Amino acid sequence: HNQGKQGKGPRRDTGHPHRTATPLEEVVSLLLLEMRLGGRGILRISVLGITSNIGSPFHLTTSIRKSTHLTMSDQPTSTTSLSGSKHILFDLPVSNNGARCRIILYKKGIPKEEVDLVSPMALGGLKSDEFLKLNPAGLMPCLSIQKPENKYGISALSESDTIARYLISEYASVGPSFLGDHPLSNQIARWHDMYLTTIQGAMYKTSERLPFGNYADRKSAISAYRKNLAVIERFMGNDTGMFLCGNEVSLADATLFPSMVFASYILPKFDDSVAALPPKLAKWYENLKCNDEVFATVYAEIQGVLENSWEAKGRWNDIWLAGKTDSAPGTLFDKIIAGEIPASVVKEDDHLLAFKDINPMAPAHILVIPKDRSGLTNLRQASAEHTDILGRLLIAAGEIAKDTELGFGDGARIVINDGSDGGQEVMHL
């Protein structure tokens, strides 16, 4: 840090007849010389607040790592032969939960000798025996602790928040503190892990992975994700600092930012008429993405996979409400649901409507339909996306069939007409 004092030692000749090297030039030349001599990896230099006046304050920050890319290997091995580092963080660039740990490593400038970044494929993949020994859940990220002075007696850590807090504690004397005890940071990080991470799969996983958290269908999960973004927006208050807790980076920033890369790219696929992020959250996200080198790096890691791999391979082509939607024409039932056509309703809730058939084929004849058709023009269109509503329809039918006041006696015949050959007249299940 040069606070305006001229150096008293010898100055390097710049080759210019009227001036000698400034302190900044001296430092940069030494760093570049070191890189040339050592030939080791990546040198990052960020220069902030430089002015043309000699003696004006400036700050030079460096982050040197032998490698900041994740090691990829097609040959499974063991952790003992994989790296001589004190720790191995098994992760992939697209992992938003693992990215919070990478942000901590990048911000603190932790070298490869301390923490090496390695793909789970180096152990044979997430479900390989070697990886499952480290993380029985078979999920990323996972931190293998290999240092001989391991005082905790544990060989591996799972779950991104646990790993992140370990790294913050283990390297507390290096780089930013990440405000580990800040209540707002902890509140946002916890809310993210409880109410966003648990349902984020609704944005990109197939219907075979249902349910998403506590939500039985994708539409409800996406809606809940947006609502919880609004909750985090309220936590933010009116602070004008660059980070969520003011002018210093926190664990909340490291936790939330990678997930916002997902949300900002994917949510518009489900509804592009609504902004992906609430306004304050969007401003914070764009600011970090554009003005902070480490966050920009993590953005590029995640976004690159979303665009160049997931999108290119048609990840969302068969995802309900993103690549697939209900494009069939509306029917008479839509007008009944909207109240535009009167009906004799016998049962109604948020999900379904039951009403008397206007042309009954029996003394008791009730139609039970989903309020949101969601592509169910007939039963043959059903998929795992419809598991919840199909169950609700059958339960409602069973309850109605017990209502003697409607004319039912000892049971009822439950019928689903499917297609023209099945006698279906209205294209709404």
Short mmCIF file of C-alpha atoms in Angstrom, two decimals:
data_model
loop_
_atom_site.label_atom_id
_atom_site.label_comp_id
_atom_site.label_asym_id
_atom_site.label_seq_id
_atom_site.Cartn_x
_atom_site.Cartn_y
_atom_site.Cartn_z
CA HIS A 1 0.00 0.00 0.00
CA ASN A 2 1.47 3.28 -1.09
CA GLN A 3 0.08 6.10 1.02
CA GLY A 4 1.84 8.91 -0.86
CA LYS A 5 5.39 8.43 0.42
CA GLN A 6 8.20 8.26 -2.10
CA GLY A 7 10.41 5.22 -1.74
CA LYS A 8 13.96 5.88 -0.52
CA GLY A 9 15.62 2.82 -2.03
CA PRO A 10 17.13 2.41 -5.51
CA ARG A 11 14.62 2.61 -8.37
CA ARG A 12 14.61 0.43 -11.46
CA ASP A 13 15.43 2.13 -14.78
CA THR A 14 12.32 2.26 -16.96
CA GLY A 15 14.12 3.08 -20.19
CA HIS A 16 12.42 6.50 -20.19
CA PRO A 17 14.85 9.45 -19.87
CA HIS A 18 12.67 11.46 -17.47
CA ARG A 19 11.33 9.00 -14.93
CA THR A 20 12.06 5.91 -12.87
CA ALA A 21 9.75 3.04 -11.98
CA THR A 22 6.81 3.68 -9.68
CA PRO A 23 6.19 1.34 -6.72
CA LEU A 24 3.42 -0.35 -8.72
CA GLU A 25 5.72 -1.04 -11.64
CA GLU A 26 8.36 -2.46 -9.31
CA VAL A 27 5.86 -4.91 -7.81
CA VAL A 28 4.35 -5.96 -11.13
CA SER A 29 7.76 -6.52 -12.72
CA LEU A 30 8.80 -8.75 -9.83
CA LEU A 31 5.56 -10.73 -10.04
CA LEU A 32 5.94 -11.21 -13.78
CA LEU A 33 9.57 -12.26 -13.31
CA GLU A 34 8.51 -14.79 -10.70
CA MET A 35 5.88 -16.19 -13.05
CA ARG A 36 8.41 -16.49 -15.89
CA LEU A 37 10.97 -18.20 -13.68
CA GLY A 38 8.55 -20.54 -11.99
CA GLY A 39 6.24 -21.18 -14.94
CA ARG A 40 3.43 -21.97 -12.51
CA GLY A 41 -0.15 -21.64 -13.62
CA ILE A 42 -2.27 -18.54 -13.47
CA LEU A 43 -1.38 -15.07 -12.21
CA ARG A 44 -4.25 -12.72 -11.51
CA ILE A 45 -3.60 -9.03 -10.88
CA SER A 46 -6.33 -6.59 -9.94
CA VAL A 47 -5.43 -2.93 -9.68
CA LEU A 48 -8.00 -0.67 -8.04
CA GLY A 49 -8.06 3.09 -7.61
CA ILE A 50 -5.02 3.93 -9.79
CA THR A 51 -4.58 7.59 -10.78
CA SER A 52 -2.00 9.27 -12.96
CA ASN A 53 -0.52 11.27 -10.08
CA ILE A 54 2.63 9.75 -8.59
CA GLY A 55 2.11 9.24 -4.88
CA SER A 56 -1.67 8.78 -5.06
CA PRO A 57 -2.98 5.84 -3.03
CA PHE A 58 -3.34 2.52 -4.79
CA HIS A 59 -3.98 -1.09 -3.88
CA LEU A 60 -2.49 -4.13 -5.58
CA THR A 61 -4.05 -7.50 -4.86
CA THR A 62 -2.88 -10.79 -6.26
CA SER A 63 -4.28 -14.28 -6.29
CA ILE A 64 -1.90 -17.00 -7.45
CA ARG A 65 -2.93 -20.62 -7.90
CA LYS A 66 -1.17 -23.32 -9.86
CA SER A 67 -4.57 -24.22 -11.30
CA THR A 68 -8.10 -22.92 -10.91
CA HIS A 69 -9.70 -25.45 -13.22
CA LEU A 70 -11.19 -28.70 -12.04
CA THR A 71 -9.07 -31.73 -12.79
CA MET A 72 -10.81 -34.13 -15.17
CA SER A 73 -9.82 -37.78 -15.39
CA ASP A 74 -11.36 -40.80 -17.09
CA GLN A 75 -9.26 -43.19 -15.05
CA PRO A 76 -10.75 -43.85 -11.61
CA THR A 77 -8.25 -43.84 -8.78
CA SER A 78 -8.17 -43.38 -5.01
CA THR A 79 -7.77 -40.21 -2.99
CA THR A 80 -4.41 -41.37 -1.69
CA SER A 81 -2.94 -41.49 -5.19
CA LEU A 82 -4.96 -38.61 -6.63
CA SER A 83 -3.31 -35.58 -5.03
CA GLY A 84 -0.66 -34.65 -2.50
CA SER A 85 -2.71 -31.67 -1.33
CA LYS A 86 -3.85 -31.34 2.26
CA HIS A 87 -7.44 -31.29 1.03
CA ILE A 88 -9.29 -32.35 -2.12
CA LEU A 89 -12.54 -30.60 -3.02
CA PHE A 90 -14.52 -32.87 -5.34
CA ASP A 91 -16.73 -30.65 -7.44
CA LEU A 92 -17.76 -29.70 -10.98
CA PRO A 93 -18.05 -26.22 -12.54
CA VAL A 94 -21.84 -26.38 -12.83
CA SER A 95 -22.34 -27.21 -9.14
CA ASN A 96 -23.95 -24.13 -7.61
CA ASN A 97 -23.65 -25.50 -4.10
CA GLY A 98 -20.01 -26.39 -4.61
CA ALA A 99 -19.43 -22.96 -6.08
CA ARG A 100 -19.80 -21.31 -2.67
CA CYS A 101 -16.73 -23.28 -1.58
CA ARG A 102 -14.86 -22.31 -4.74
CA ILE A 103 -15.63 -18.63 -4.11
CA ILE A 104 -14.05 -18.95 -0.66
CA LEU A 105 -10.96 -20.61 -2.13
CA TYR A 106 -10.62 -18.03 -4.90
CA LYS A 107 -11.20 -15.04 -2.60
CA LYS A 108 -8.71 -16.29 -0.05
CA GLY A 109 -6.19 -17.30 -2.73
CA ILE A 110 -5.77 -20.79 -1.25
CA PRO A 111 -3.08 -22.61 -3.28
CA LYS A 112 -3.43 -26.06 -4.77
CA GLU A 113 -1.04 -27.47 -2.17
CA GLU A 114 -3.66 -26.70 0.46
CA VAL A 115 -6.89 -27.48 -1.44
CA ASP A 116 -6.94 -29.17 -4.82
CA LEU A 117 -10.06 -28.99 -7.02
CA VAL A 118 -10.85 -32.36 -8.60
CA SER A 119 -13.76 -33.78 -10.57
CA PRO A 120 -15.64 -36.70 -8.95
CA MET A 121 -15.00 -38.54 -12.23
CA ALA A 122 -11.43 -39.00 -11.04
CA LEU A 123 -12.88 -41.51 -8.56
CA GLY A 124 -15.25 -43.05 -11.09
CA GLY A 125 -18.21 -40.71 -10.59
CA LEU A 126 -20.64 -39.77 -7.84
CA LYS A 127 -21.97 -43.31 -7.44
CA SER A 128 -18.59 -45.08 -7.49
CA ASP A 129 -17.53 -47.05 -4.43
CA GLU A 130 -14.54 -44.74 -3.89
CA PHE A 131 -16.68 -41.60 -3.88
CA LEU A 132 -19.43 -43.15 -1.75
CA LYS A 133 -16.82 -43.89 0.90
CA LEU A 134 -16.34 -40.13 1.18
CA ASN A 135 -19.96 -39.08 0.76
CA PRO A 136 -22.55 -41.86 1.21
CA ALA A 137 -25.19 -39.61 -0.39
CA GLY A 138 -23.24 -39.52 -3.65
CA LEU A 139 -23.55 -35.75 -4.01
CA MET A 140 -21.26 -32.79 -4.69
CA PRO A 141 -19.38 -31.09 -3.20
CA CYS A 142 -17.28 -33.31 -0.97
CA LEU A 143 -14.07 -32.40 0.83
CA SER A 144 -11.45 -35.06 1.51
CA ILE A 145 -9.17 -34.11 4.42
CA GLN A 146 -5.71 -35.56 3.84
CA LYS A 147 -3.43 -33.42 5.97
CA PRO A 148 -1.44 -35.44 8.55
CA GLU A 149 -2.17 -32.98 11.38
CA ASN A 150 -5.94 -33.56 11.09
CA LYS A 151 -7.08 -32.79 14.63
CA TYR A 152 -10.75 -33.52 13.98
CA GLY A 153 -10.36 -37.20 13.24
CA ILE A 154 -12.67 -37.03 10.22
CA SER A 155 -11.51 -37.93 6.73
CA ALA A 156 -14.21 -36.21 4.66
CA LEU A 157 -16.92 -33.56 4.87
CA SER A 158 -20.20 -33.48 2.95
CA GLU A 159 -22.73 -30.68 2.43
CA SER A 160 -21.59 -27.36 1.02
CA ASP A 161 -22.37 -25.21 4.07
CA THR A 162 -20.34 -27.52 6.34
CA ILE A 163 -17.42 -27.48 3.90
CA ALA A 164 -17.62 -23.71 3.45
CA ARG A 165 -17.54 -23.05 7.20
CA TYR A 166 -14.63 -25.47 7.60
CA LEU A 167 -12.63 -23.64 4.93
CA ILE A 168 -13.43 -20.26 6.50
CA SER A 169 -12.22 -21.53 9.88
CA GLU A 170 -9.20 -23.46 8.56
CA TYR A 171 -7.93 -20.44 6.62
CA ALA A 172 -9.20 -17.70 8.92
CA SER A 173 -5.88 -15.84 8.79
CA VAL A 174 -5.94 -15.57 5.00
CA GLY A 175 -8.06 -13.20 2.93
CA PRO A 176 -11.59 -12.05 3.82
CA SER A 177 -13.33 -13.45 6.89
CA PHE A 178 -16.66 -14.04 5.11
CA LEU A 179 -18.38 -12.72 8.27
CA GLY A 180 -18.99 -16.18 9.68
CA ASP A 181 -20.84 -14.84 12.72
CA HIS A 182 -22.91 -12.16 10.97
CA PRO A 183 -26.60 -12.87 11.72
CA LEU A 184 -27.91 -11.53 8.38
CA SER A 185 -25.38 -13.57 6.43
CA ASN A 186 -26.31 -16.71 8.36
CA GLN A 187 -30.04 -16.02 7.93
CA ILE A 188 -29.76 -15.66 4.15
CA ALA A 189 -27.47 -18.68 3.79
CA ARG A 190 -29.77 -20.82 5.91
CA TRP A 191 -32.91 -19.67 4.07
CA HIS A 192 -31.21 -20.48 0.78
CA ASP A 193 -30.30 -23.99 1.92
CA MET A 194 -33.70 -24.76 3.42
CA TYR A 195 -36.08 -23.21 0.91
CA LEU A 196 -34.21 -22.79 -2.40
CA THR A 197 -31.72 -25.65 -2.65
CA THR A 198 -34.32 -28.23 -1.66
CA ILE A 199 -36.54 -27.37 -4.64
CA GLN A 200 -34.12 -26.01 -7.23
CA GLY A 201 -34.32 -29.31 -9.14
CA ALA A 202 -37.72 -28.19 -10.43
CA MET A 203 -35.84 -25.87 -12.79
CA TYR A 204 -33.87 -28.58 -14.58
CA LYS A 205 -34.57 -32.14 -13.44
CA THR A 206 -36.85 -34.56 -15.27
CA SER A 207 -40.22 -35.67 -13.91
CA GLU A 208 -38.68 -38.93 -12.70
CA ARG A 209 -37.04 -36.87 -9.93
CA LEU A 210 -40.36 -35.67 -8.50
CA PRO A 211 -41.33 -34.58 -5.90
CA PHE A 212 -39.22 -31.46 -5.46
CA GLY A 213 -38.87 -30.95 -1.74
CA ASN A 214 -42.35 -30.64 -0.26
CA TYR A 215 -43.93 -29.90 -3.64
CA ALA A 216 -45.54 -32.71 -5.58
CA ASP A 217 -45.56 -30.93 -8.94
CA ARG A 218 -43.15 -28.71 -10.84
CA LYS A 219 -45.46 -25.70 -11.11
CA SER A 220 -45.89 -25.48 -7.33
CA ALA A 221 -42.14 -25.85 -6.76
CA ILE A 222 -41.27 -23.10 -9.27
CA SER A 223 -43.85 -20.82 -7.66
CA ALA A 224 -42.40 -21.52 -4.20
CA TYR A 225 -38.87 -20.82 -5.47
CA ARG A 226 -39.95 -17.39 -6.68
CA LYS A 227 -41.73 -16.65 -3.39
CA ASN A 228 -38.60 -17.49 -1.41
CA LEU A 229 -36.51 -15.22 -3.62
CA ALA A 230 -38.92 -12.47 -2.57
CA VAL A 231 -38.35 -13.40 1.10
CA ILE A 232 -34.57 -13.06 0.67
CA GLU A 233 -35.19 -9.73 -1.06
CA ARG A 234 -36.95 -8.53 2.10
CA PHE A 235 -33.98 -9.63 4.23
CA MET A 236 -31.70 -7.37 2.21
CA GLY A 237 -33.08 -4.09 3.58
CA ASN A 238 -31.84 -0.87 2.01
CA ASP A 239 -28.09 -1.32 2.42
CA THR A 240 -26.22 0.23 -0.49
CA GLY A 241 -23.01 -1.77 -0.10
CA MET A 242 -21.70 -4.04 -2.83
CA PHE A 243 -22.33 -7.19 -0.82
CA LEU A 244 -25.37 -8.51 1.04
CA CYS A 245 -24.02 -7.41 4.41
CA GLY A 246 -22.44 -4.13 3.36
CA ASN A 247 -18.97 -3.54 1.99
CA GLU A 248 -17.44 -6.89 2.95
CA VAL A 249 -18.07 -10.22 1.24
CA SER A 250 -19.97 -12.72 3.37
CA LEU A 251 -20.88 -16.39 3.33
CA ALA A 252 -24.35 -15.28 2.18
CA ASP A 253 -22.85 -13.80 -0.99
CA ALA A 254 -20.88 -16.97 -1.69
CA THR A 255 -23.96 -19.11 -1.02
CA LEU A 256 -26.60 -17.18 -2.91
CA PHE A 257 -24.75 -15.93 -5.99
CA PRO A 258 -24.18 -19.29 -7.74
CA SER A 259 -27.85 -20.19 -7.35
CA MET A 260 -28.81 -16.85 -8.89
CA VAL A 261 -26.78 -17.81 -11.96
CA PHE A 262 -29.14 -20.77 -12.28
CA ALA A 263 -32.26 -18.75 -11.54
CA SER A 264 -31.50 -15.86 -13.87
CA TYR A 265 -30.85 -18.23 -16.77
CA ILE A 266 -33.51 -20.89 -16.19
CA LEU A 267 -36.58 -19.24 -14.64
CA PRO A 268 -37.42 -17.26 -17.82
CA LYS A 269 -37.85 -20.60 -19.60
CA PHE A 270 -40.90 -21.20 -17.42
CA ASP A 271 -42.33 -17.68 -17.59
CA ASP A 272 -40.51 -14.90 -19.40
CA SER A 273 -43.23 -12.36 -18.58
CA VAL A 274 -41.92 -12.13 -15.00
CA ALA A 275 -38.44 -10.93 -14.05
CA ALA A 276 -36.24 -13.83 -13.01
CA LEU A 277 -35.01 -12.04 -9.86
CA PRO A 278 -36.63 -9.39 -7.66
CA PRO A 279 -35.19 -5.87 -8.26
CA LYS A 280 -32.76 -5.51 -5.33
CA LEU A 281 -31.55 -9.06 -5.72
CA ALA A 282 -31.08 -8.52 -9.46
CA LYS A 283 -29.04 -5.34 -8.85
CA TRP A 284 -26.80 -7.10 -6.31
CA TYR A 285 -26.33 -10.06 -8.68
CA GLU A 286 -25.45 -7.94 -11.72
CA ASN A 287 -23.06 -5.82 -9.68
CA LEU A 288 -21.07 -8.83 -8.47
CA LYS A 289 -21.15 -10.49 -11.87
CA CYS A 290 -19.77 -7.40 -13.61
CA ASN A 291 -17.50 -5.85 -10.97
CA ASP A 292 -15.98 -8.62 -8.88
CA GLU A 293 -13.35 -10.84 -10.50
CA VAL A 294 -13.99 -13.93 -8.40
CA PHE A 295 -17.77 -13.81 -8.77
CA ALA A 296 -17.34 -13.19 -12.51
CA THR A 297 -15.13 -16.29 -12.68
CA VAL A 298 -17.73 -18.45 -10.93
CA TYR A 299 -20.46 -17.00 -13.15
CA ALA A 300 -18.45 -18.05 -16.21
CA GLU A 301 -17.89 -21.55 -14.79
CA ILE A 302 -21.59 -22.19 -14.22
CA GLN A 303 -23.02 -20.26 -17.16
CA GLY A 304 -20.62 -21.97 -19.55
CA VAL A 305 -22.03 -25.39 -18.67
CA LEU A 306 -25.65 -24.19 -18.74
CA GLU A 307 -25.24 -22.73 -22.22
CA ASN A 308 -22.67 -24.95 -23.90
CA SER A 309 -23.67 -28.30 -22.44
CA TRP A 310 -27.15 -28.36 -20.93
CA GLU A 311 -28.76 -26.04 -23.49
CA ALA A 312 -26.85 -27.50 -26.41
CA LYS A 313 -27.99 -31.01 -25.47
CA GLY A 314 -31.65 -29.98 -25.18
CA ARG A 315 -31.87 -30.28 -21.42
CA TRP A 316 -35.20 -28.43 -21.26
CA ASN A 317 -36.84 -29.85 -24.40
CA ASP A 318 -38.89 -32.37 -22.42
CA ILE A 319 -39.19 -30.43 -19.16
CA TRP A 320 -42.82 -29.64 -18.42
CA LEU A 321 -43.63 -25.89 -18.50
CA ALA A 322 -40.26 -25.09 -20.12
CA GLY A 323 -39.88 -27.10 -23.34
CA LYS A 324 -43.32 -28.70 -23.11
CA THR A 325 -46.55 -26.82 -22.44
CA ASP A 326 -50.29 -27.33 -22.80
CA SER A 327 -50.99 -25.97 -26.28
CA ALA A 328 -54.34 -27.69 -26.84
CA PRO A 329 -57.40 -25.45 -27.29
CA GLY A 330 -59.53 -24.56 -24.28
CA THR A 331 -62.77 -26.45 -23.62
CA LEU A 332 -66.19 -26.11 -22.06
CA PHE A 333 -64.66 -27.20 -18.75
CA ASP A 334 -62.36 -24.16 -18.69
CA LYS A 335 -65.43 -21.93 -18.81
CA ILE A 336 -67.06 -23.88 -15.99
CA ILE A 337 -63.89 -23.53 -13.88
CA ALA A 338 -63.80 -19.79 -14.63
CA GLY A 339 -67.45 -19.43 -13.61
CA GLU A 340 -68.52 -18.32 -17.06
CA ILE A 341 -70.91 -21.27 -17.34
CA PRO A 342 -72.98 -22.30 -14.30
CA ALA A 343 -72.60 -25.77 -12.81
CA SER A 344 -74.01 -27.69 -9.86
CA VAL A 345 -70.77 -28.01 -7.86
CA VAL A 346 -70.55 -30.78 -5.25
CA LYS A 347 -66.86 -30.48 -4.31
CA GLU A 348 -64.13 -27.91 -4.93
CA ASP A 349 -60.63 -27.09 -3.69
CA ASP A 350 -57.49 -25.46 -5.07
CA HIS A 351 -56.77 -28.42 -7.31
CA LEU A 352 -60.05 -29.86 -8.57
CA LEU A 353 -63.71 -29.27 -9.27
CA ALA A 354 -66.55 -31.80 -9.09
CA PHE A 355 -70.01 -31.07 -10.50
CA LYS A 356 -73.14 -32.86 -11.69
CA ASP A 357 -73.28 -33.96 -15.31
CA ILE A 358 -75.92 -31.98 -17.20
CA ASN A 359 -76.83 -35.17 -19.12
CA PRO A 360 -76.67 -37.83 -16.40
CA MET A 361 -76.36 -41.47 -17.45
CA ALA A 362 -77.32 -42.68 -13.96
CA PRO A 363 -79.26 -41.39 -10.93
CA ALA A 364 -75.94 -40.10 -9.52
CA HIS A 365 -73.48 -38.88 -12.17
CA ILE A 366 -70.62 -36.57 -11.12
CA LEU A 367 -67.70 -35.26 -13.19
CA VAL A 368 -64.38 -34.68 -11.38
CA ILE A 369 -61.79 -32.58 -13.23
CA PRO A 370 -58.45 -30.88 -12.50
CA LYS A 371 -58.66 -27.09 -12.41
CA ASP A 372 -55.31 -26.83 -14.14
CA ARG A 373 -55.40 -29.20 -17.09
CA SER A 374 -51.57 -29.18 -17.37
CA GLY A 375 -51.61 -31.13 -20.61
CA LEU A 376 -54.09 -33.74 -19.39
CA THR A 377 -56.35 -33.59 -22.41
CA ASN A 378 -56.72 -37.32 -21.80
CA LEU A 379 -55.18 -40.00 -19.61
CA ARG A 380 -52.68 -41.03 -22.27
CA GLN A 381 -50.94 -37.67 -21.81
CA ALA A 382 -50.25 -38.40 -18.15
CA SER A 383 -46.67 -38.57 -16.87
CA ALA A 384 -44.89 -38.47 -13.53
CA GLU A 385 -45.62 -34.72 -13.58
CA HIS A 386 -49.28 -35.59 -12.95
CA THR A 387 -48.87 -38.11 -10.14
CA ASP A 388 -50.22 -35.76 -7.48
CA ILE A 389 -53.30 -34.53 -9.34
CA LEU A 390 -54.25 -38.02 -10.51
CA GLY A 391 -54.17 -39.20 -6.91
CA ARG A 392 -56.26 -36.23 -5.80
CA LEU A 393 -58.88 -36.94 -8.48
CA LEU A 394 -59.26 -40.57 -7.41
CA ILE A 395 -59.46 -39.69 -3.71
CA ALA A 396 -62.11 -37.07 -4.46
CA ALA A 397 -64.08 -39.60 -6.52
CA GLY A 398 -63.98 -42.06 -3.65
CA GLU A 399 -65.17 -39.44 -1.17
CA ILE A 400 -68.01 -38.33 -3.43
CA ALA A 401 -69.10 -41.95 -3.97
CA LYS A 402 -69.81 -42.20 -0.22
CA ASP A 403 -72.27 -39.28 -0.32
CA THR A 404 -75.72 -40.85 -0.10
CA GLU A 405 -77.37 -37.43 -0.44
CA LEU A 406 -76.12 -37.35 -4.03
CA GLY A 407 -77.82 -40.67 -4.71
CA PHE A 408 -74.91 -43.05 -4.19
CA GLY A 409 -75.45 -46.32 -2.36
CA ASP A 410 -73.02 -49.17 -1.87
CA GLY A 411 -70.19 -47.82 -4.03
CA ALA A 412 -69.98 -46.40 -7.54
CA ARG A 413 -68.51 -47.05 -10.96
CA ILE A 414 -65.42 -44.86 -11.51
CA VAL A 415 -64.90 -44.18 -15.23
CA ILE A 416 -62.20 -42.39 -17.25
CA ASN A 417 -63.16 -41.94 -20.90
CA ASP A 418 -59.97 -41.68 -22.94
CA GLY A 419 -60.01 -40.54 -26.55
CA SER A 420 -62.72 -40.83 -29.16
CA ASP A 421 -62.67 -44.64 -29.03
CA GLY A 422 -63.17 -44.41 -25.29
CA GLY A 423 -66.18 -42.12 -25.55
CA GLN A 424 -64.38 -38.92 -24.51
CA GLU A 425 -66.22 -35.80 -25.65
CA VAL A 426 -64.35 -32.97 -23.89
CA MET A 427 -60.55 -32.87 -24.22
CA HIS A 428 -59.98 -32.29 -20.50
CA LEU A 429 -59.43 -35.28 -18.21
#
